[in-house]
């Protein structure tokens, strides 16, 4: 139980006032509220308080000045500063001025409760946040209430707040989560176990810090009983065995996504309450990033499917181009893999392959579906389609990597292509790949003016255009892809 105290809350945000008043009252404290520093000083003149929670940024006497004045009139009164803009400099200044603690917005009630425990000086009254019977109570070193400790705590909070900022891959978020978890509690090992609902199993990524980021995929040994407990209780579970460890469930929209496990602390001993709270904060941050990532991926997939449907419809109107983009995408992806492109580059080529001719939507049917040879004026109009395609995907905001490949898929190695007349290595490498795949499919499928070429003849024809229209290196790899890598039977013609 908390020791009842009389607390002065100073904040100009009504929501924060109400939140703190309700929470502190629920803990049995008496609460008075002031909307700014001036009001707070007036209340302090009239009434006695056990502690003050003050916002840093307020009109009419800000928190820092209020702190200075309180320290002049009530030198022993504990003051906790609150801020939405934490920096090490501000924290140092507040602590130098005599603040006993420094907490950050958005407020977390467990953090507020811990800070109040410091006011009361009653650490023993802190209620364990974990009550699973097989788990030992949280214990550990004294709170980080000293200045160096506070700076360290802020620096850790900063690390957590920035942990997932630039990461856009789900797997990378899992890895970062495991890595930062080790970092902030000084542990040697951590893992993130992903629940695979389809196969009813747990996949586990185990990260060993200090071993050159050696990543090992292992089967989790987590038992069903523990899993059920975590799902039901939604709380961390501590193991204070010979090797102390902690497992924390990570939920997204009420569904258990996975479990963070951390163990093998460098400084032996149980996990402290501060460490548990930091790990919980990290997990919440990861869950938010993952949720955003899932949302992004789902929107991206819907948009891509819509565009693919559009291309399919566009091609279906002309029997000679039916399923052309689908085949080009397939050839180009296999070719990119053959040429040693990364997984990400292969994915870009797959998508660009599907969408490369989407700009033809802006060309009138009289030209697009014409079966006779095009006039030079008509050909000039057709040549605009890569630019229209680039503009279409550019405005959707999701295809920044694919747009230049779409724009340049008709450039020639010798500079005689369109729309920009780029030559040789000026042409993006992935566009050079797509160009070969596109040409091969055009040669091997029937056109109004000729029958499709057999594959081997088509490859010979491409060879004739090496160093003129195509990159020689790409042509050589493509022959290998068609003759050896892609089983002929699997190719849809
Ligand atoms: Fe094209």
GROMACS .gro file of C-alpha atoms and ligand atoms in nm:
model
  494
    1UNK     CA    1   0.000   0.000   0.000
    2UNK     CA    2   0.106   0.358  -0.061
    3UNK     CA    3   0.172   0.587   0.232
    4UNK     CA    4  -0.099   0.856   0.204
    5UNK     CA    5   0.046   1.194   0.122
    6UNK     CA    6  -0.075   1.538   0.022
    7UNK     CA    7   0.041   1.613  -0.329
    8UNK     CA    8   0.032   1.936  -0.525
    9UNK     CA    9  -0.013   1.880  -0.900
   10UNK     CA   10   0.092   2.175  -1.119
   11UNK     CA   11   0.006   2.148  -1.486
   12UNK     CA   12  -0.171   2.371  -1.736
   13UNK     CA   13  -0.324   2.079  -1.926
   14UNK     CA   14  -0.668   1.990  -1.794
   15UNK     CA   15  -0.637   1.629  -1.909
   16UNK     CA   16  -0.313   1.580  -1.717
   17UNK     CA   17  -0.463   1.748  -1.410
   18UNK     CA   18  -0.763   1.514  -1.419
   19UNK     CA   19  -0.553   1.205  -1.488
   20UNK     CA   20  -0.311   1.270  -1.202
   21UNK     CA   21  -0.585   1.373  -0.962
   22UNK     CA   22  -0.783   1.058  -1.028
   23UNK     CA   23  -0.482   0.830  -1.015
   24UNK     CA   24  -0.327   0.980  -0.703
   25UNK     CA   25  -0.664   0.986  -0.525
   26UNK     CA   26  -0.713   0.619  -0.613
   27UNK     CA   27  -0.384   0.548  -0.434
   28UNK     CA   28  -0.519   0.716  -0.122
   29UNK     CA   29  -0.336   1.048  -0.159
   30UNK     CA   30  -0.489   1.391  -0.110
   31UNK     CA   31  -0.450   1.602  -0.420
   32UNK     CA   32  -0.461   1.975  -0.487
   33UNK     CA   33  -0.430   2.112  -0.838
   34UNK     CA   34  -0.275   2.435  -0.969
   35UNK     CA   35  -0.291   2.547  -1.334
   36UNK     CA   36   0.044   2.729  -1.332
   37UNK     CA   37   0.344   2.822  -1.116
   38UNK     CA   38   0.186   3.134  -0.970
   39UNK     CA   39  -0.118   2.943  -0.845
   40UNK     CA   40   0.109   2.674  -0.705
   41UNK     CA   41   0.311   2.926  -0.501
   42UNK     CA   42  -0.011   3.073  -0.359
   43UNK     CA   43  -0.131   2.725  -0.254
   44UNK     CA   44   0.208   2.648  -0.099
   45UNK     CA   45   0.184   2.962   0.112
   46UNK     CA   46  -0.152   2.855   0.251
   47UNK     CA   47  -0.120   2.477   0.284
   48UNK     CA   48   0.140   2.214   0.372
   49UNK     CA   49   0.228   1.946   0.112
   50UNK     CA   50   0.435   1.629   0.111
   51UNK     CA   51   0.539   1.664  -0.250
   52UNK     CA   52   0.491   1.849  -0.578
   53UNK     CA   53   0.446   1.717  -0.931
   54UNK     CA   54   0.512   2.011  -1.167
   55UNK     CA   55   0.507   2.044  -1.544
   56UNK     CA   56   0.812   2.208  -1.691
   57UNK     CA   57   0.640   2.412  -1.958
   58UNK     CA   58   0.364   2.641  -1.835
   59UNK     CA   59   0.258   2.999  -1.896
   60UNK     CA   60   0.268   3.224  -1.587
   61UNK     CA   61   0.582   3.092  -1.421
   62UNK     CA   62   0.724   2.777  -1.577
   63UNK     CA   63   0.826   2.463  -1.390
   64UNK     CA   64   1.197   2.540  -1.361
   65UNK     CA   65   1.136   2.883  -1.205
   66UNK     CA   66   0.871   2.732  -0.978
   67UNK     CA   67   1.125   2.471  -0.866
   68UNK     CA   68   1.379   2.744  -0.780
   69UNK     CA   69   1.124   2.940  -0.577
   70UNK     CA   70   1.001   2.627  -0.394
   71UNK     CA   71   1.360   2.542  -0.303
   72UNK     CA   72   1.396   2.892  -0.154
   73UNK     CA   73   1.075   2.880   0.048
   74UNK     CA   74   1.044   2.502   0.115
   75UNK     CA   75   1.397   2.356   0.078
   76UNK     CA   76   1.301   2.004   0.189
   77UNK     CA   77   0.981   1.969  -0.012
   78UNK     CA   78   1.032   1.697  -0.280
   79UNK     CA   79   0.954   1.816  -0.633
   80UNK     CA   80   0.913   1.591  -0.936
   81UNK     CA   81   0.936   1.757  -1.276
   82UNK     CA   82   0.723   1.647  -1.573
   83UNK     CA   83   0.805   1.722  -1.935
   84UNK     CA   84   0.694   1.628  -2.282
   85UNK     CA   85   1.031   1.727  -2.429
   86UNK     CA   86   1.297   1.534  -2.240
   87UNK     CA   87   1.660   1.619  -2.299
   88UNK     CA   88   1.961   1.534  -2.089
   89UNK     CA   89   2.040   1.906  -2.049
   90UNK     CA   90   1.698   1.988  -1.905
   91UNK     CA   91   1.711   1.686  -1.676
   92UNK     CA   92   2.054   1.788  -1.548
   93UNK     CA   93   1.934   2.142  -1.485
   94UNK     CA   94   1.624   2.022  -1.300
   95UNK     CA   95   1.824   1.786  -1.082
   96UNK     CA   96   2.080   2.057  -1.010
   97UNK     CA   97   1.799   2.284  -0.901
   98UNK     CA   98   1.690   2.019  -0.654
   99UNK     CA   99   1.422   1.809  -0.828
  100UNK     CA  100   1.406   1.457  -0.685
  101UNK     CA  101   1.291   1.303  -1.008
  102UNK     CA  102   1.210   1.377  -1.368
  103UNK     CA  103   0.932   1.200  -1.556
  104UNK     CA  104   0.832   1.228  -1.916
  105UNK     CA  105   0.505   1.264  -2.106
  106UNK     CA  106   0.306   1.078  -2.219
  107UNK     CA  107   0.268   0.990  -1.855
  108UNK     CA  108   0.274   0.629  -1.753
  109UNK     CA  109   0.099   0.571  -1.429
  110UNK     CA  110   0.344   0.308  -1.307
  111UNK     CA  111   0.625   0.561  -1.358
  112UNK     CA  112   0.432   0.822  -1.161
  113UNK     CA  113   0.378   0.569  -0.884
  114UNK     CA  114   0.748   0.490  -0.871
  115UNK     CA  115   0.834   0.859  -0.856
  116UNK     CA  116   0.590   0.902  -0.569
  117UNK     CA  117   0.752   0.615  -0.388
  118UNK     CA  118   1.069   0.819  -0.402
  119UNK     CA  119   0.886   1.115  -0.249
  120UNK     CA  120   0.762   0.901   0.033
  121UNK     CA  121   1.102   0.742   0.069
  122UNK     CA  122   0.920   0.419   0.116
  123UNK     CA  123   1.064   0.177  -0.134
  124UNK     CA  124   0.945  -0.122   0.063
  125UNK     CA  125   0.586  -0.026   0.002
  126UNK     CA  126   0.622  -0.061  -0.371
  127UNK     CA  127   0.380  -0.318  -0.496
  128UNK     CA  128   0.522  -0.586  -0.719
  129UNK     CA  129   0.381  -0.566  -1.066
  130UNK     CA  130   0.433  -0.939  -1.103
  131UNK     CA  131   0.255  -1.183  -0.882
  132UNK     CA  132   0.286  -1.515  -1.057
  133UNK     CA  133   0.338  -1.772  -0.779
  134UNK     CA  134   0.649  -1.934  -0.924
  135UNK     CA  135   0.812  -1.602  -0.966
  136UNK     CA  136   1.026  -1.429  -0.711
  137UNK     CA  137   0.946  -1.075  -0.604
  138UNK     CA  138   1.130  -0.797  -0.777
  139UNK     CA  139   1.434  -0.679  -0.593
  140UNK     CA  140   1.749  -0.494  -0.681
  141UNK     CA  141   1.968  -0.194  -0.626
  142UNK     CA  142   1.836   0.139  -0.501
  143UNK     CA  143   1.638   0.358  -0.742
  144UNK     CA  144   1.813   0.569  -0.999
  145UNK     CA  145   1.745   0.887  -0.811
  146UNK     CA  146   2.094   1.028  -0.817
  147UNK     CA  147   2.193   1.269  -1.094
  148UNK     CA  148   2.419   1.024  -1.283
  149UNK     CA  149   2.154   0.757  -1.244
  150UNK     CA  150   1.887   0.990  -1.377
  151UNK     CA  151   2.098   1.084  -1.677
  152UNK     CA  152   2.153   0.716  -1.748
  153UNK     CA  153   1.779   0.654  -1.719
  154UNK     CA  154   1.703   0.940  -1.959
  155UNK     CA  155   1.963   0.818  -2.200
  156UNK     CA  156   1.800   0.472  -2.194
  157UNK     CA  157   1.457   0.629  -2.248
  158UNK     CA  158   1.600   0.819  -2.543
  159UNK     CA  159   1.743   0.494  -2.684
  160UNK     CA  160   1.400   0.334  -2.649
  161UNK     CA  161   1.220   0.630  -2.808
  162UNK     CA  162   1.455   0.617  -3.109
  163UNK     CA  163   1.488   0.238  -3.126
  164UNK     CA  164   1.252   0.176  -3.416
  165UNK     CA  165   1.255   0.515  -3.586
  166UNK     CA  166   1.411   0.424  -3.919
  167UNK     CA  167   1.315   0.058  -3.937
  168UNK     CA  168   1.063  -0.045  -4.200
  169UNK     CA  169   1.096  -0.423  -4.198
  170UNK     CA  170   0.906  -0.639  -3.953
  171UNK     CA  171   1.193  -0.882  -3.905
  172UNK     CA  172   1.428  -0.592  -3.840
  173UNK     CA  173   1.193  -0.463  -3.569
  174UNK     CA  174   1.207  -0.803  -3.396
  175UNK     CA  175   1.585  -0.805  -3.411
  176UNK     CA  176   1.614  -0.448  -3.289
  177UNK     CA  177   1.377  -0.523  -3.002
  178UNK     CA  178   1.591  -0.815  -2.888
  179UNK     CA  179   1.912  -0.617  -2.931
  180UNK     CA  180   1.798  -0.303  -2.744
  181UNK     CA  181   1.651  -0.520  -2.466
  182UNK     CA  182   1.999  -0.662  -2.402
  183UNK     CA  183   2.151  -0.317  -2.423
  184UNK     CA  184   1.928  -0.148  -2.167
  185UNK     CA  185   1.954  -0.414  -1.898
  186UNK     CA  186   2.307  -0.529  -1.971
  187UNK     CA  187   2.208  -0.883  -2.068
  188UNK     CA  188   2.396  -1.129  -2.288
  189UNK     CA  189   2.102  -1.299  -2.452
  190UNK     CA  190   1.757  -1.219  -2.567
  191UNK     CA  191   1.512  -1.363  -2.812
  192UNK     CA  192   1.188  -1.268  -2.972
  193UNK     CA  193   0.955  -1.561  -3.022
  194UNK     CA  194   0.692  -1.513  -3.287
  195UNK     CA  195   0.366  -1.696  -3.255
  196UNK     CA  196   0.274  -1.870  -3.574
  197UNK     CA  197  -0.099  -1.923  -3.543
  198UNK     CA  198  -0.126  -2.110  -3.874
  199UNK     CA  199   0.108  -2.390  -3.778
  200UNK     CA  200   0.021  -2.353  -3.410
  201UNK     CA  201   0.385  -2.317  -3.316
  202UNK     CA  202   0.637  -2.066  -3.193
  203UNK     CA  203   0.922  -1.944  -3.408
  204UNK     CA  204   1.208  -1.796  -3.213
  205UNK     CA  205   1.483  -1.560  -3.313
  206UNK     CA  206   1.761  -1.573  -3.060
  207UNK     CA  207   2.006  -1.289  -3.054
  208UNK     CA  208   2.333  -1.332  -2.876
  209UNK     CA  209   2.481  -0.995  -2.802
  210UNK     CA  210   2.859  -0.980  -2.787
  211UNK     CA  211   2.900  -1.252  -3.044
  212UNK     CA  212   2.914  -1.031  -3.352
  213UNK     CA  213   2.539  -1.018  -3.376
  214UNK     CA  214   2.528  -1.387  -3.435
  215UNK     CA  215   2.172  -1.467  -3.514
  216UNK     CA  216   2.053  -1.812  -3.453
  217UNK     CA  217   1.716  -1.950  -3.541
  218UNK     CA  218   1.601  -2.191  -3.279
  219UNK     CA  219   1.287  -2.368  -3.183
  220UNK     CA  220   1.155  -2.216  -2.865
  221UNK     CA  221   1.138  -2.441  -2.567
  222UNK     CA  222   0.867  -2.229  -2.410
  223UNK     CA  223   0.606  -2.459  -2.265
  224UNK     CA  224   0.234  -2.429  -2.327
  225UNK     CA  225   0.161  -2.354  -1.962
  226UNK     CA  226   0.383  -2.045  -1.965
  227UNK     CA  227   0.234  -1.936  -2.294
  228UNK     CA  228  -0.119  -1.967  -2.161
  229UNK     CA  229  -0.026  -1.772  -1.848
  230UNK     CA  230   0.123  -1.488  -2.055
  231UNK     CA  231  -0.179  -1.478  -2.284
  232UNK     CA  232  -0.420  -1.463  -1.992
  233UNK     CA  233  -0.230  -1.238  -1.754
  234UNK     CA  234  -0.073  -1.009  -2.017
  235UNK     CA  235   0.211  -0.934  -1.777
  236UNK     CA  236   0.584  -1.001  -1.762
  237UNK     CA  237   0.704  -1.317  -1.597
  238UNK     CA  238   1.027  -1.323  -1.399
  239UNK     CA  239   1.241  -1.628  -1.339
  240UNK     CA  240   1.475  -1.585  -1.047
  241UNK     CA  241   1.648  -1.917  -1.087
  242UNK     CA  242   2.021  -1.966  -1.110
  243UNK     CA  243   2.004  -1.777  -1.435
  244UNK     CA  244   1.758  -1.488  -1.385
  245UNK     CA  245   1.542  -1.415  -1.686
  246UNK     CA  246   1.226  -1.239  -1.790
  247UNK     CA  247   0.963  -1.302  -2.055
  248UNK     CA  248   0.731  -1.026  -2.173
  249UNK     CA  249   0.427  -1.082  -2.395
  250UNK     CA  250   0.388  -0.837  -2.684
  251UNK     CA  251   0.030  -0.773  -2.791
  252UNK     CA  252  -0.107  -0.603  -3.098
  253UNK     CA  253  -0.475  -0.517  -3.092
  254UNK     CA  254  -0.540  -0.765  -2.812
  255UNK     CA  255  -0.372  -1.048  -2.995
  256UNK     CA  256  -0.053  -1.201  -2.864
  257UNK     CA  257   0.205  -1.150  -3.137
  258UNK     CA  258   0.513  -1.281  -2.965
  259UNK     CA  259   0.727  -1.298  -2.657
  260UNK     CA  260   1.044  -1.114  -2.567
  261UNK     CA  261   1.278  -1.317  -2.347
  262UNK     CA  262   1.586  -1.166  -2.184
  263UNK     CA  263   1.838  -1.351  -1.970
  264UNK     CA  264   2.205  -1.386  -1.876
  265UNK     CA  265   2.260  -1.045  -1.717
  266UNK     CA  266   2.618  -0.928  -1.703
  267UNK     CA  267   2.564  -0.804  -1.350
  268UNK     CA  268   2.422  -1.111  -1.182
  269UNK     CA  269   2.109  -1.066  -0.980
  270UNK     CA  270   1.738  -1.035  -1.029
  271UNK     CA  271   1.581  -0.786  -1.265
  272UNK     CA  272   1.497  -0.462  -1.084
  273UNK     CA  273   1.161  -0.294  -1.108
  274UNK     CA  274   1.316  -0.011  -1.311
  275UNK     CA  275   1.456  -0.264  -1.559
  276UNK     CA  276   1.119  -0.435  -1.592
  277UNK     CA  277   0.951  -0.100  -1.658
  278UNK     CA  278   1.212  -0.008  -1.918
  279UNK     CA  279   1.163  -0.341  -2.095
  280UNK     CA  280   0.786  -0.292  -2.086
  281UNK     CA  281   0.826   0.055  -2.237
  282UNK     CA  282   1.048  -0.091  -2.507
  283UNK     CA  283   0.792  -0.363  -2.586
  284UNK     CA  284   0.510  -0.107  -2.610
  285UNK     CA  285   0.719   0.102  -2.847
  286UNK     CA  286   0.795  -0.207  -3.057
  287UNK     CA  287   0.426  -0.303  -3.061
  288UNK     CA  288   0.335   0.043  -3.191
  289UNK     CA  289   0.601   0.025  -3.463
  290UNK     CA  290   0.485  -0.323  -3.560
  291UNK     CA  291   0.122  -0.214  -3.574
  292UNK     CA  292   0.216   0.075  -3.801
  293UNK     CA  293   0.423  -0.158  -4.014
  294UNK     CA  294   0.139  -0.410  -4.046
  295UNK     CA  295  -0.101  -0.131  -4.139
  296UNK     CA  296   0.143   0.002  -4.398
  297UNK     CA  297   0.194  -0.346  -4.544
  298UNK     CA  298  -0.177  -0.410  -4.561
  299UNK     CA  299  -0.244  -0.079  -4.738
  300UNK     CA  300   0.049  -0.142  -4.971
  301UNK     CA  301  -0.079  -0.490  -5.059
  302UNK     CA  302  -0.432  -0.361  -5.128
  303UNK     CA  303  -0.298  -0.085  -5.349
  304UNK     CA  304  -0.066  -0.319  -5.535
  305UNK     CA  305  -0.347  -0.570  -5.593
  306UNK     CA  306  -0.566  -0.289  -5.729
  307UNK     CA  307  -0.293  -0.172  -5.967
  308UNK     CA  308  -0.225  -0.529  -6.079
  309UNK     CA  309  -0.596  -0.572  -6.150
  310UNK     CA  310  -0.586  -0.251  -6.351
  311UNK     CA  311  -0.289  -0.375  -6.556
  312UNK     CA  312  -0.454  -0.713  -6.607
  313UNK     CA  313  -0.770  -0.543  -6.733
  314UNK     CA  314  -0.566  -0.318  -6.959
  315UNK     CA  315  -0.380  -0.615  -7.107
  316UNK     CA  316  -0.689  -0.834  -7.136
  317UNK     CA  317  -0.833  -0.593  -7.392
  318UNK     CA  318  -0.553  -0.688  -7.630
  319UNK     CA  319  -0.508  -1.061  -7.693
  320UNK     CA  320  -0.145  -1.002  -7.787
  321UNK     CA  321  -0.042  -0.855  -7.454
  322UNK     CA  322  -0.250  -1.072  -7.219
  323UNK     CA  323  -0.052  -1.161  -6.903
  324UNK     CA  324   0.257  -0.987  -7.047
  325UNK     CA  325   0.339  -0.797  -6.726
  326UNK     CA  326   0.299  -1.106  -6.513
  327UNK     CA  327   0.556  -1.294  -6.724
  328UNK     CA  328   0.793  -0.997  -6.740
  329UNK     CA  329   0.780  -0.973  -6.362
  330UNK     CA  330   0.865  -1.340  -6.333
  331UNK     CA  331   1.156  -1.332  -6.581
  332UNK     CA  332   1.295  -1.012  -6.430
  333UNK     CA  333   1.283  -1.145  -6.074
  334UNK     CA  334   1.466  -1.464  -6.170
  335UNK     CA  335   1.720  -1.257  -6.362
  336UNK     CA  336   1.776  -1.020  -6.068
  337UNK     CA  337   1.839  -1.320  -5.843
  338UNK     CA  338   2.085  -1.464  -6.097
  339UNK     CA  339   2.272  -1.134  -6.105
  340UNK     CA  340   2.312  -1.135  -5.726
  341UNK     CA  341   2.059  -0.864  -5.643
  342UNK     CA  342   1.945  -0.845  -5.282
  343UNK     CA  343   1.606  -0.977  -5.171
  344UNK     CA  344   1.483  -0.617  -5.152
  345UNK     CA  345   1.601  -0.544  -5.509
  346UNK     CA  346   1.432  -0.861  -5.631
  347UNK     CA  347   1.108  -0.746  -5.472
  348UNK     CA  348   1.140  -0.407  -5.640
  349UNK     CA  349   1.187  -0.574  -5.977
  350UNK     CA  350   0.888  -0.803  -5.915
  351UNK     CA  351   0.661  -0.506  -5.851
  352UNK     CA  352   0.814  -0.290  -6.126
  353UNK     CA  353   0.768  -0.585  -6.365
  354UNK     CA  354   0.396  -0.594  -6.290
  355UNK     CA  355   0.356  -0.218  -6.323
  356UNK     CA  356   0.607  -0.125  -6.595
  357UNK     CA  357   0.343  -0.063  -6.864
  358UNK     CA  358   0.076   0.088  -6.639
  359UNK     CA  359   0.131   0.422  -6.816
  360UNK     CA  360  -0.037   0.274  -7.125
  361UNK     CA  361  -0.360   0.357  -6.949
  362UNK     CA  362  -0.296   0.711  -7.065
  363UNK     CA  363  -0.266   0.614  -7.435
  364UNK     CA  364  -0.578   0.617  -7.650
  365UNK     CA  365  -0.722   0.286  -7.771
  366UNK     CA  366  -0.692   0.383  -8.138
  367UNK     CA  367  -0.313   0.370  -8.097
  368UNK     CA  368  -0.286   0.109  -7.824
  369UNK     CA  369  -0.501  -0.153  -7.998
  370UNK     CA  370  -0.395  -0.072  -8.353
  371UNK     CA  371  -0.299  -0.387  -8.543
  372UNK     CA  372  -0.132  -0.209  -8.835
  373UNK     CA  373   0.217  -0.060  -8.801
  374UNK     CA  374   0.221   0.269  -8.606
  375UNK     CA  375   0.296   0.598  -8.780
  376UNK     CA  376   0.592   0.795  -8.643
  377UNK     CA  377   0.352   1.039  -8.476
  378UNK     CA  378   0.170   0.752  -8.307
  379UNK     CA  379   0.498   0.601  -8.199
  380UNK     CA  380   0.593   0.930  -8.036
  381UNK     CA  381   0.270   0.911  -7.834
  382UNK     CA  382   0.339   0.550  -7.728
  383UNK     CA  383   0.684   0.661  -7.609
  384UNK     CA  384   0.523   0.872  -7.337
  385UNK     CA  385   0.391   0.567  -7.146
  386UNK     CA  386   0.698   0.520  -6.919
  387UNK     CA  387   0.664   0.882  -6.803
  388UNK     CA  388   0.290   0.847  -6.743
  389UNK     CA  389   0.360   0.521  -6.554
  390UNK     CA  390   0.614   0.691  -6.332
  391UNK     CA  391   0.370   0.973  -6.258
  392UNK     CA  392   0.091   0.730  -6.167
  393UNK     CA  393   0.295   0.535  -5.913
  394UNK     CA  394   0.474   0.845  -5.786
  395UNK     CA  395   0.149   1.003  -5.674
  396UNK     CA  396   0.052   0.695  -5.478
  397UNK     CA  397   0.349   0.744  -5.248
  398UNK     CA  398   0.429   0.374  -5.207
  399UNK     CA  399   0.651   0.303  -5.504
  400UNK     CA  400   0.944   0.541  -5.473
  401UNK     CA  401   1.190   0.259  -5.546
  402UNK     CA  402   1.001   0.125  -5.847
  403UNK     CA  403   0.926   0.453  -6.022
  404UNK     CA  404   1.266   0.506  -6.185
  405UNK     CA  405   1.265   0.149  -6.321
  406UNK     CA  406   0.924   0.210  -6.472
  407UNK     CA  407   1.046   0.537  -6.626
  408UNK     CA  408   1.360   0.386  -6.776
  409UNK     CA  409   1.246   0.045  -6.899
  410UNK     CA  410   1.279   0.154  -7.264
  411UNK     CA  411   1.625   0.311  -7.242
  412UNK     CA  412   1.892   0.159  -7.467
  413UNK     CA  413   2.249   0.072  -7.372
  414UNK     CA  414   2.376   0.295  -7.656
  415UNK     CA  415   2.160   0.592  -7.553
  416UNK     CA  416   1.903   0.567  -7.832
  417UNK     CA  417   1.615   0.469  -7.609
  418UNK     CA  418   1.348   0.679  -7.441
  419UNK     CA  419   1.227   0.882  -7.254
  420UNK     CA  420   1.562   1.034  -7.143
  421UNK     CA  421   1.816   0.883  -7.382
  422UNK     CA  422   2.026   0.752  -7.090
  423UNK     CA  423   2.314   0.527  -7.185
  424UNK     CA  424   2.521   0.246  -7.035
  425UNK     CA  425   2.551   0.269  -6.657
  426UNK     CA  426   2.339   0.585  -6.642
  427UNK     CA  427   2.044   0.348  -6.680
  428UNK     CA  428   1.947   0.203  -6.339
  429UNK     CA  429   2.067  -0.157  -6.317
  430UNK     CA  430   1.721  -0.290  -6.231
  431UNK     CA  431   1.578  -0.108  -6.533
  432UNK     CA  432   1.838  -0.280  -6.754
  433UNK     CA  433   1.716  -0.612  -6.615
  434UNK     CA  434   1.352  -0.527  -6.679
  435UNK     CA  435   1.430  -0.415  -7.035
  436UNK     CA  436   1.568  -0.759  -7.123
  437UNK     CA  437   1.274  -0.943  -6.963
  438UNK     CA  438   1.028  -0.712  -7.141
  439UNK     CA  439   1.193  -0.759  -7.482
  440UNK     CA  440   1.215  -1.137  -7.441
  441UNK     CA  441   0.845  -1.166  -7.369
  442UNK     CA  442   0.760  -0.940  -7.662
  443UNK     CA  443   0.969  -1.157  -7.898
  444UNK     CA  444   0.835  -1.490  -7.772
  445UNK     CA  445   0.465  -1.404  -7.782
  446UNK     CA  446   0.248  -1.369  -8.088
  447UNK     CA  447   0.198  -1.020  -8.229
  448UNK     CA  448  -0.045  -0.906  -8.501
  449UNK     CA  449   0.237  -0.888  -8.754
  450UNK     CA  450   0.433  -1.206  -8.662
  451UNK     CA  451   0.422  -1.528  -8.465
  452UNK     CA  452   0.609  -1.560  -8.136
  453UNK     CA  453   0.968  -1.683  -8.155
  454UNK     CA  454   1.083  -2.004  -7.982
  455UNK     CA  455   1.288  -1.933  -7.671
  456UNK     CA  456   1.627  -2.031  -7.810
  457UNK     CA  457   1.584  -1.813  -8.119
  458UNK     CA  458   1.464  -1.527  -7.900
  459UNK     CA  459   1.780  -1.555  -7.688
  460UNK     CA  460   1.993  -1.546  -8.003
  461UNK     CA  461   1.811  -1.235  -8.115
  462UNK     CA  462   1.872  -1.068  -7.780
  463UNK     CA  463   2.244  -1.153  -7.819
  464UNK     CA  464   2.246  -0.962  -8.148
  465UNK     CA  465   2.135  -0.652  -7.961
  466UNK     CA  466   2.385  -0.680  -7.678
  467UNK     CA  467   2.580  -0.356  -7.632
  468UNK     CA  468   2.326  -0.183  -7.857
  469UNK     CA  469   1.997  -0.210  -7.677
  470UNK     CA  470   2.095  -0.432  -7.385
  471UNK     CA  471   2.365  -0.466  -7.122
  472UNK     CA  472   2.588  -0.761  -7.225
  473UNK     CA  473   2.625  -0.881  -6.866
  474UNK     CA  474   2.248  -0.892  -6.823
  475UNK     CA  475   2.196  -1.076  -7.154
  476UNK     CA  476   2.449  -1.345  -7.059
  477UNK     CA  477   2.281  -1.404  -6.723
  478UNK     CA  478   1.938  -1.414  -6.885
  479UNK     CA  479   2.036  -1.697  -7.118
  480UNK     CA  480   2.138  -1.895  -6.813
  481UNK     CA  481   1.809  -1.815  -6.639
  482UNK     CA  482   1.598  -1.926  -6.935
  483UNK     CA  483   1.799  -2.232  -7.034
  484UNK     CA  484   1.891  -2.365  -6.692
  485UNK     CA  485   1.733  -2.190  -6.394
  486UNK     CA  486   1.369  -2.170  -6.489
  487UNK     CA  487   1.225  -2.510  -6.572
  488UNK     CA  488   1.076  -2.474  -6.915
  489UNK     CA  489   0.753  -2.642  -6.810
  490UNK     CA  490   0.695  -2.386  -6.536
  491UNK     CA  491   0.699  -2.097  -6.778
  492UNK     CA  492   0.358  -1.977  -6.880
  493UNK     CA  493   0.358  -1.863  -7.236
  494LIG    FE1  494   0.674  -0.055  -7.203
   0.00000   0.00000   0.00000
